[in-house]
Tab-separated table of C-alpha atoms in Angstrom:
chain	number	residue	atom	x	y	z
U	1	MET	CA	35.114	2.206	40.949
U	2	GLY	CA	32.488	3.475	38.561
U	3	PHE	CA	29.836	1.513	36.618
U	4	SER	CA	32.188	0.025	33.906
U	5	ASN	CA	34.675	-1.349	36.469
U	6	ASN	CA	31.885	-2.619	38.628
U	7	LEU	CA	30.240	-4.466	35.705
U	8	GLN	CA	33.521	-6.041	34.750
U	9	SER	CA	34.091	-7.090	38.243
U	10	LEU	CA	30.694	-8.574	38.584
U	11	ARG	CA	31.102	-10.665	35.485
U	12	SER	CA	34.455	-11.838	36.626
U	13	GLN	CA	33.187	-13.013	39.932
U	14	ARG	CA	30.559	-15.032	38.096
U	15	ASN	CA	32.814	-16.238	35.395
U	16	MET	CA	30.409	-14.867	32.896
U	17	THR	CA	31.181	-13.837	29.310
U	18	GLN	CA	29.898	-10.765	27.622
U	19	GLU	CA	27.783	-12.923	25.361
U	20	ARG	CA	26.154	-14.672	28.239
U	21	LEU	CA	25.316	-11.419	30.012
U	22	ALA	CA	24.014	-9.970	26.771
U	23	MET	CA	21.671	-12.914	26.428
U	24	LEU	CA	20.306	-12.589	29.872
U	25	LEU	CA	19.684	-8.740	29.514
U	26	GLY	CA	18.354	-9.001	25.943
U	27	VAL	CA	21.050	-6.883	24.275
U	28	SER	CA	23.894	-7.392	21.906
U	29	ARG	CA	27.392	-8.337	22.854
U	30	GLN	CA	28.609	-4.917	21.510
U	31	ALA	CA	26.284	-3.226	23.952
U	32	ILE	CA	28.038	-4.857	26.887
U	33	SER	CA	31.429	-4.078	25.330
U	34	LYS	CA	30.430	-0.386	24.993
U	35	TRP	CA	29.224	-0.194	28.642
U	36	GLU	CA	32.473	-1.636	29.903
U	37	SER	CA	34.554	0.654	27.743
U	38	GLU	CA	32.553	3.693	28.819
U	39	LYS	CA	31.489	4.376	25.290
U	40	ALA	CA	27.816	4.090	26.150
U	41	TYR	CA	25.605	3.759	29.267
U	42	PRO	CA	22.617	1.531	29.817
U	43	GLU	CA	19.028	2.619	30.362
U	44	MET	CA	17.426	2.470	33.743
U	45	ASP	CA	15.613	-0.763	33.154
U	46	LYS	CA	18.854	-2.578	32.182
U	47	LEU	CA	20.500	-1.191	35.338
U	48	LEU	CA	17.799	-2.553	37.479
U	49	MET	CA	18.011	-5.875	35.724
U	50	ILE	CA	21.795	-5.981	36.400
U	51	CYS	CA	21.086	-5.227	40.051
U	52	ASP	CA	18.702	-8.071	40.328
U	53	LEU	CA	20.869	-10.401	38.333
U	54	PHE	CA	23.975	-9.945	40.465
U	55	GLY	CA	22.258	-9.152	43.739
U	56	CYS	CA	23.656	-5.675	44.266
U	57	THR	CA	22.161	-2.257	44.872
U	58	LEU	CA	21.817	0.491	42.219
U	59	ASP	CA	23.987	2.916	44.219
U	60	ASP	CA	26.844	0.197	44.600
U	61	LEU	CA	26.524	-0.499	40.912
U	62	VAL	CA	26.693	3.083	39.554
U	63	LEU	CA	28.638	4.975	42.322
U	64	GLY	CA	30.132	2.543	44.779
U	65	ASP	CA	32.330	-0.495	44.845
U	66	VAL	CA	30.831	-3.943	44.377
U	67	ASN	CA	33.996	-5.638	45.668
U	68	ASN	CA	33.144	-4.153	49.149
U	69	PRO	CA	31.329	-7.071	50.966
U	70	GLN	CA	29.057	-4.445	52.631
U	71	ALA	CA	27.995	-3.143	49.191
U	72	PHE	CA	27.729	-6.491	47.416
U	73	ARG	CA	26.251	-9.272	49.437
U	74	GLY	CA	26.189	-11.890	46.690
U	75	SER	CA	29.908	-11.932	45.971
U	76	GLY	CA	29.510	-15.396	44.382
U	77	HIS	CA	28.069	-16.860	47.688
U	78	THR	CA	24.327	-16.056	47.225
U	79	HIS	CA	22.133	-18.543	48.946
U	80	GLU	CA	19.546	-20.412	46.942
U	81	ALA	CA	16.697	-19.062	49.129
U	82	ASP	CA	17.904	-15.445	48.513
U	83	ALA	CA	18.450	-15.920	44.700
U	84	GLY	CA	15.048	-14.236	43.843
U	85	LYS	CA	15.313	-11.325	46.268
U	86	ARG	CA	16.892	-7.846	46.152
U	87	PRO	CA	19.686	-6.967	48.597
U	88	ASP	CA	17.030	-5.134	50.660
U	89	GLY	CA	15.135	-8.239	51.198
U	90	GLU	CA	12.274	-7.472	48.884
U	91	PRO	CA	11.307	-10.151	46.278
U	92	SER	CA	12.225	-9.571	42.597
U	93	THR	CA	9.396	-9.423	40.155
U	94	GLY	CA	8.903	-9.989	36.413
U	95	THR	CA	11.827	-10.552	34.150
U	96	ALA	CA	14.368	-9.572	36.782
U	97	ALA	CA	13.147	-12.488	38.952
U	98	MET	CA	13.484	-14.978	36.170
U	99	LEU	CA	17.016	-13.774	35.501
U	100	ALA	CA	17.943	-13.840	39.132
U	101	THR	CA	16.537	-17.300	39.530
U	102	SER	CA	18.352	-18.646	36.406
U	103	MET	CA	21.606	-17.037	37.510
U	104	THR	CA	22.335	-19.782	39.948
U	105	SER	CA	22.356	-22.416	37.307
U	106	MET	CA	23.967	-20.264	34.717
U	107	ALA	CA	26.908	-19.549	37.171
U	108	SER	CA	27.492	-23.343	37.725
U	109	SER	CA	27.227	-23.796	34.050
U	110	ALA	CA	30.040	-21.296	33.482
U	111	THR	CA	32.373	-22.956	35.827
U	112	GLY	CA	31.387	-26.642	35.358
U	113	ARG	CA	30.389	-28.772	32.353
U	114	ALA	CA	26.602	-28.395	32.787
U	115	PRO	CA	24.892	-27.988	29.363
U	116	ALA	CA	23.476	-24.715	28.366
U	117	THR	CA	19.651	-24.393	28.420
U	118	ASP	CA	17.199	-22.733	26.062
U	119	ILE	CA	15.962	-19.928	28.350
U	120	THR	CA	14.799	-17.750	25.348
U	121	GLY	CA	12.529	-20.322	23.668
U	122	TYR	CA	14.703	-20.316	20.462
U	123	ASP	CA	14.008	-23.940	19.635
U	124	ALA	CA	10.198	-23.597	19.703
U	125	HIS	CA	10.538	-20.417	17.583
U	126	ARG	CA	12.789	-22.176	15.094
U	127	LYS	CA	10.371	-24.896	14.506
U	128	SER	CA	7.305	-22.794	14.354
U	129	PHE	CA	8.922	-20.317	11.900
U	130	ALA	CA	10.120	-23.175	9.596
U	131	LEU	CA	6.673	-24.719	9.567
U	132	ARG	CA	4.793	-21.538	8.819
U	133	ILE	CA	7.223	-20.463	6.008
U	134	ALA	CA	7.126	-23.954	4.385
U	135	SER	CA	3.372	-24.076	4.629
U	136	GLY	CA	2.959	-20.591	3.125
U	137	VAL	CA	5.268	-21.206	0.143
U	138	ALA	CA	3.563	-24.642	-0.522
U	139	ALA	CA	0.185	-22.967	-0.456
U	140	LEU	CA	1.323	-20.396	-3.003
U	141	ILE	CA	2.540	-23.182	-5.330
U	142	ALA	CA	-0.524	-25.357	-4.827
U	143	GLY	CA	-2.781	-22.392	-5.649
U	144	THR	CA	-1.553	-22.521	-9.259
U	145	ALA	CA	-2.096	-26.269	-9.557
U	146	PHE	CA	-5.732	-25.958	-10.496
U	147	MET	CA	-5.341	-23.454	-13.265
U	148	PRO	CA	-4.790	-26.165	-15.982
U	149	LEU	CA	-7.596	-28.228	-14.547
U	150	PHE	CA	-10.329	-25.573	-14.553
U	151	GLY	CA	-8.835	-23.211	-17.116
U	152	GLU	CA	-9.734	-25.289	-20.216
U	153	GLY	CA	-12.502	-27.183	-18.711
U	154	GLY	CA	-14.910	-24.324	-18.095
U	155	SER	CA	-17.922	-23.195	-20.060
U	156	GLU	CA	-17.899	-20.464	-22.704
U	157	GLU	CA	-18.736	-17.887	-19.963
U	158	GLY	CA	-15.479	-18.812	-18.347
U	159	THR	CA	-16.784	-20.555	-15.344
U	160	GLY	CA	-13.767	-22.820	-15.138
U	161	MET	CA	-11.373	-19.857	-15.180
U	162	PHE	CA	-13.370	-18.199	-12.418
U	163	PHE	CA	-12.983	-21.141	-10.095
U	164	ALA	CA	-9.302	-21.521	-10.916
U	165	VAL	CA	-8.722	-17.862	-10.159
U	166	ALA	CA	-10.846	-18.111	-6.985
U	167	ILE	CA	-8.763	-21.166	-5.811
U	168	MET	CA	-5.476	-19.384	-6.500
U	169	PHE	CA	-6.688	-16.182	-4.769
U	170	ILE	CA	-7.651	-18.184	-1.640
U	171	ALA	CA	-4.162	-19.952	-1.783
U	172	ILE	CA	-2.385	-16.589	-2.045
U	173	VAL	CA	-4.284	-15.280	0.986
U	174	ILE	CA	-3.514	-18.356	2.975
U	175	GLY	CA	0.219	-18.280	1.979
U	176	LEU	CA	0.605	-14.558	2.877
U	177	ALA	CA	-1.287	-15.159	6.147
U	178	LEU	CA	1.405	-17.663	7.018
U	179	ILE	CA	4.541	-15.983	5.636
U	180	ILE	CA	4.026	-12.431	6.678
U	181	PRO	CA	3.228	-13.151	10.394
U	182	ALA	CA	6.138	-15.587	10.567
U	183	GLY	CA	8.548	-12.940	9.279
U	184	MET	CA	7.163	-10.424	11.761
U	185	SER	CA	7.499	-12.922	14.618
U	186	HIS	CA	10.960	-13.703	13.615
U	187	ALA	CA	11.918	-10.019	13.580
U	188	GLU	CA	10.353	-9.427	16.982
U	189	PHE	CA	12.259	-12.465	18.362
U	190	ARG	CA	15.429	-11.163	17.071
U	191	ARG	CA	14.736	-7.671	18.436
U	192	LYS	CA	14.076	-9.149	21.868
U	193	HIS	CA	16.957	-11.741	21.763
U	194	PRO	CA	19.834	-10.275	19.661
U	195	PHE	CA	22.099	-12.928	21.235
U	196	VAL	CA	21.210	-16.557	21.962
U	197	GLU	CA	23.547	-18.924	23.737
U	198	ASN	CA	24.344	-22.012	21.713
U	199	PHE	CA	22.673	-24.722	23.669
U	200	TYR	CA	22.454	-27.390	20.872
U	201	MET	CA	24.605	-30.429	21.377
U	202	ASP	CA	26.320	-32.494	18.665
U	203	GLU	CA	23.435	-35.018	18.932
U	204	ASP	CA	20.963	-32.302	17.908
U	205	HIS	CA	23.002	-31.328	14.803
U	206	ALA	CA	23.312	-34.991	13.814
U	207	GLN	CA	19.492	-35.569	14.268
U	208	SER	CA	18.778	-32.425	12.246
U	209	ALA	CA	21.079	-33.549	9.473
U	210	ARG	CA	19.244	-36.976	9.321
U	211	GLN	CA	15.959	-35.173	9.149
U	212	LEU	CA	17.198	-32.995	6.342
U	213	ALA	CA	18.384	-35.924	4.386
U	214	VAL	CA	14.981	-37.681	4.690
U	215	GLY	CA	13.146	-34.514	3.852
U	216	ILE	CA	15.217	-34.013	0.669
U	217	VAL	CA	14.588	-37.705	-0.453
U	218	ILE	CA	10.876	-37.292	0.234
U	219	GLY	CA	10.653	-34.042	-1.587
U	220	ILE	CA	12.600	-35.410	-4.684
U	221	ALA	CA	10.403	-38.509	-4.644
U	222	CYS	CA	7.212	-36.382	-4.725
U	223	ILE	CA	8.477	-34.277	-7.733
U	224	LEU	CA	9.645	-37.396	-9.550
U	225	ALA	CA	6.246	-39.028	-9.025
U	226	GLY	CA	4.485	-35.886	-10.511
U	227	VAL	CA	6.895	-35.951	-13.489
U	228	ALA	CA	6.084	-39.637	-14.023
U	229	VAL	CA	2.428	-38.927	-14.111
U	230	VAL	CA	3.022	-36.188	-16.839
U	231	VAL	CA	5.176	-38.487	-18.911
U	232	PHE	CA	2.632	-41.281	-18.722
U	233	SER	CA	-0.161	-38.754	-19.688
U	234	ASP	CA	1.897	-37.624	-22.701
U	235	ALA	CA	2.592	-41.245	-23.772
U	236	MET	CA	-1.071	-42.095	-23.542
U	237	ASP	CA	-2.110	-38.925	-25.339
U	238	GLY	CA	0.388	-39.764	-28.155
U	239	ALA	CA	-1.304	-43.190	-28.574
U	240	GLY	CA	-4.679	-41.542	-28.870
U	241	ASN	CA	-6.021	-43.064	-25.668
U	242	THR	CA	-6.285	-40.025	-23.474
U	243	ALA	CA	-8.786	-37.289	-23.274
U	244	VAL	CA	-7.777	-33.696	-23.087
U	245	GLY	CA	-8.882	-33.396	-19.439
U	246	TRP	CA	-6.366	-36.104	-18.467
U	247	SER	CA	-3.400	-34.048	-19.696
U	248	ASN	CA	-4.671	-31.140	-17.540
U	249	ALA	CA	-5.159	-33.322	-14.525
U	250	ALA	CA	-1.602	-34.608	-14.910
U	251	THR	CA	-0.203	-31.047	-14.926
U	252	THR	CA	-2.270	-30.429	-11.692
U	253	VAL	CA	-0.844	-33.504	-10.022
U	254	LEU	CA	2.684	-32.372	-10.996
U	255	LEU	CA	2.211	-28.892	-9.478
U	256	LEU	CA	0.744	-30.413	-6.260
U	257	ALA	CA	3.736	-32.775	-6.025
U	258	VAL	CA	6.084	-29.772	-6.450
U	259	SER	CA	4.292	-28.062	-3.631
U	260	ILE	CA	4.752	-31.057	-1.391
U	261	GLY	CA	8.390	-31.352	-2.312
U	262	THR	CA	8.992	-27.696	-1.709
U	263	PHE	CA	7.311	-27.974	1.653
U	264	CYS	CA	9.756	-30.692	2.621
U	265	PHE	CA	12.843	-28.786	1.297
U	266	ILE	CA	11.953	-25.584	3.196
U	267	LEU	CA	10.719	-27.190	6.403
U	268	PHE	CA	13.837	-29.233	7.076
U	269	GLY	CA	16.269	-26.830	5.382
U	270	VAL	CA	15.225	-23.848	7.504
U	271	ARG	CA	15.187	-25.965	10.664
U	272	HIS	CA	18.625	-27.226	9.946
U	273	GLY	CA	19.939	-23.756	8.966
U	274	MET	CA	18.644	-22.071	12.036
U	275	LEU	CA	20.444	-24.673	14.180
U	276	ASP	CA	23.587	-22.557	13.622
U	277	ILE	CA	23.205	-20.161	16.433
U	278	ASN	CA	26.572	-18.549	15.859
U	279	GLU	CA	25.445	-17.418	12.470
U	280	TYR	CA	22.220	-16.057	14.078
U	281	ASN	CA	24.290	-13.986	16.502
U	282	GLN	CA	26.585	-12.703	13.659
U	283	GLU	CA	23.508	-11.686	11.714
U	284	SER	CA	22.062	-9.795	14.608
U	285	GLU	CA	25.340	-7.917	15.035
U	286	GLN	CA	25.502	-7.048	11.267
U	287	GLU	CA	21.850	-5.819	11.403
U	288	GLN	CA	22.560	-3.525	14.231
U	289	THR	CA	25.647	-2.199	12.582
U	290	SER	CA	23.913	-1.575	9.268
U	291	HIS	CA	20.922	-0.043	11.039
U	292	THR	CA	23.022	2.549	12.805
U	293	SER	CA	25.112	3.239	9.554
U	294	HIS	CA	22.177	4.060	7.388
U	295	GLY	CA	21.637	7.667	6.673
U	296	LYS	CA	18.307	9.379	5.608
U	297	TYR	CA	18.525	8.208	2.043
U	298	GLY	CA	19.017	4.625	3.322
U	299	ARG	CA	15.903	4.830	5.347
U	300	ILE	CA	13.902	6.319	2.515
U	301	SER	CA	14.867	3.636	0.057
U	302	GLY	CA	12.933	0.955	1.922
U	303	ALA	CA	9.749	2.972	1.874
U	304	VAL	CA	10.149	3.748	-1.897
U	305	CYS	CA	10.656	0.033	-2.682
U	306	SER	CA	7.572	-0.830	-0.685
U	307	VAL	CA	5.547	1.639	-2.708
U	308	ILE	CA	6.944	0.177	-5.961
U	309	MET	CA	6.001	-3.417	-5.077
U	310	ILE	CA	2.493	-2.394	-3.951
U	311	VAL	CA	1.961	-0.701	-7.361
U	312	ALA	CA	3.332	-3.707	-9.149
U	313	THR	CA	0.962	-6.005	-7.223
U	314	ILE	CA	-2.034	-3.800	-8.101
U	315	VAL	CA	-1.074	-3.793	-11.706
U	316	ALA	CA	-0.595	-7.592	-11.747
U	317	LEU	CA	-4.035	-8.124	-10.061
U	318	LEU	CA	-5.741	-5.804	-12.419
U	319	ALA	CA	-4.319	-7.708	-15.382
U	320	LEU	CA	-5.210	-11.071	-13.755
U	321	PHE	CA	-8.674	-10.372	-12.827
U	322	GLY	CA	-9.493	-7.684	-15.405
U	323	GLY	CA	-8.548	-9.496	-18.579
U	324	ASP	CA	-6.420	-12.098	-20.212
U	325	PRO	CA	-3.712	-12.831	-17.593
U	326	SER	CA	-1.318	-13.960	-20.350
U	327	ASN	CA	-1.590	-10.775	-22.248
U	328	MET	CA	-0.933	-7.743	-20.048
U	329	GLY	CA	-0.712	-4.281	-21.852
U	330	PHE	CA	2.304	-2.616	-20.335
U	331	PHE	CA	3.555	0.580	-22.066
U	332	GLY	CA	2.433	-0.864	-25.256
U	333	LEU	CA	4.089	-4.246	-24.628
U	334	SER	CA	2.234	-7.538	-24.453
U	335	LEU	CA	3.477	-9.229	-21.207
U	336	PRO	CA	2.057	-11.873	-18.811
U	337	PHE	CA	0.601	-10.508	-15.533
U	338	TRP	CA	3.474	-11.843	-13.397
U	339	MET	CA	5.928	-9.659	-15.298
U	340	ALA	CA	4.722	-6.788	-13.138
U	341	TRP	CA	6.496	-8.225	-10.073
U	342	VAL	CA	9.644	-8.907	-12.042
U	343	ILE	CA	9.745	-5.208	-13.340
U	344	GLY	CA	8.944	-4.049	-9.726
U	345	GLY	CA	11.861	-6.075	-8.426
U	346	LEU	CA	14.278	-4.523	-11.047
U	347	LEU	CA	13.008	-1.022	-10.126
U	348	CYS	CA	13.680	-1.787	-6.407
U	349	GLY	CA	17.173	-2.860	-7.199
U	350	VAL	CA	17.880	0.243	-9.136
U	351	THR	CA	16.346	2.337	-6.388
U	352	ASN	CA	18.464	0.772	-3.732
U	353	VAL	CA	21.627	1.421	-5.762
U	354	VAL	CA	20.697	5.014	-6.354
U	355	PHE	CA	19.854	5.830	-2.678
U	356	GLU	CA	22.946	4.040	-1.507
U	357	VAL	CA	25.154	6.304	-3.670
U	358	LEU	CA	23.363	9.343	-2.351
U	359	ASP	CA	23.688	8.077	1.174
U	360	ASP	CA	27.487	7.475	0.724
U	361	GLY	CA	27.836	10.956	-0.804
U	362	GLU	CA	26.089	12.454	2.322
U	363	LYS	CA	28.300	10.585	4.649
U	364	LYS	CA	31.423	11.894	2.888
U	365	ARG	CA	30.256	15.489	2.986
U	366	SER	CA	29.453	15.148	6.737
């Protein structure tokens, strides 16, 4: 029959969709479609996983006929005791054993009404990713909260500014230590699991919506409380009853309240957004399509943008720690230190446009 026909037959016997098989094998749905249409061929490790998954031999899968009972013993009647064994009687190991063991329940789920299960660990990853991203962004905002408190309260030698900059630097390190690994782990999870079966129930979506509403209310309440402190401080200062330090402390309280509110917004917002697994699967498909369509110029643009932002960061840090952060000399212009990142972002945008035009021109010529 050939591999493509055998694979289609195996899926049909198990009432398994291309999406479900892709999830079990850790590939995209397009990959399964290409295998069955003979536009591509799986690697050896995927072939072995398919053999363990359906309980057939490699020879039958690639060269034989899996519809022959002698070549395919499983044929939808695999005993539970043999679910973790190869057709030759040897036990399966590693990932293949897990897939073969889960196949029994997955087959009954495909034909019955049993709920899908989270066999990829997506839910734990979703909650961990949202927590780390929210904590990292909140740390970055909280790091700037102490600038007003120490900036004007230091000695003539600038001791207060030194402590403020030190606190902000520590907050930046903590924030990046949370955000960067979270992004890397999410990219690695997406690489390993380009397709995830939608196992969330309507109750999960309803509970997540309630949590998002509560998080928004708490975040807005925190920000309004910080604004109220600033308004009260300004009123007292206008009456001549407030010291200069109280106004700075009120600004610090406001920034801390904003960091708490932002934490609530991002935490519950990301958790609720990642509950849409269909969108996750579509994004994975789009990433794989765009990755294969990029030419050499498209690949170079990412590296150039990285260099631009590194240079912008160095310039901003030099302006911040080497002089007045509110007066950065940049090509004869007097700009605040954070403008280095704005200029770097604009340069990255221009770079992407230029390289995309060059990439399209190369594709047309080829």
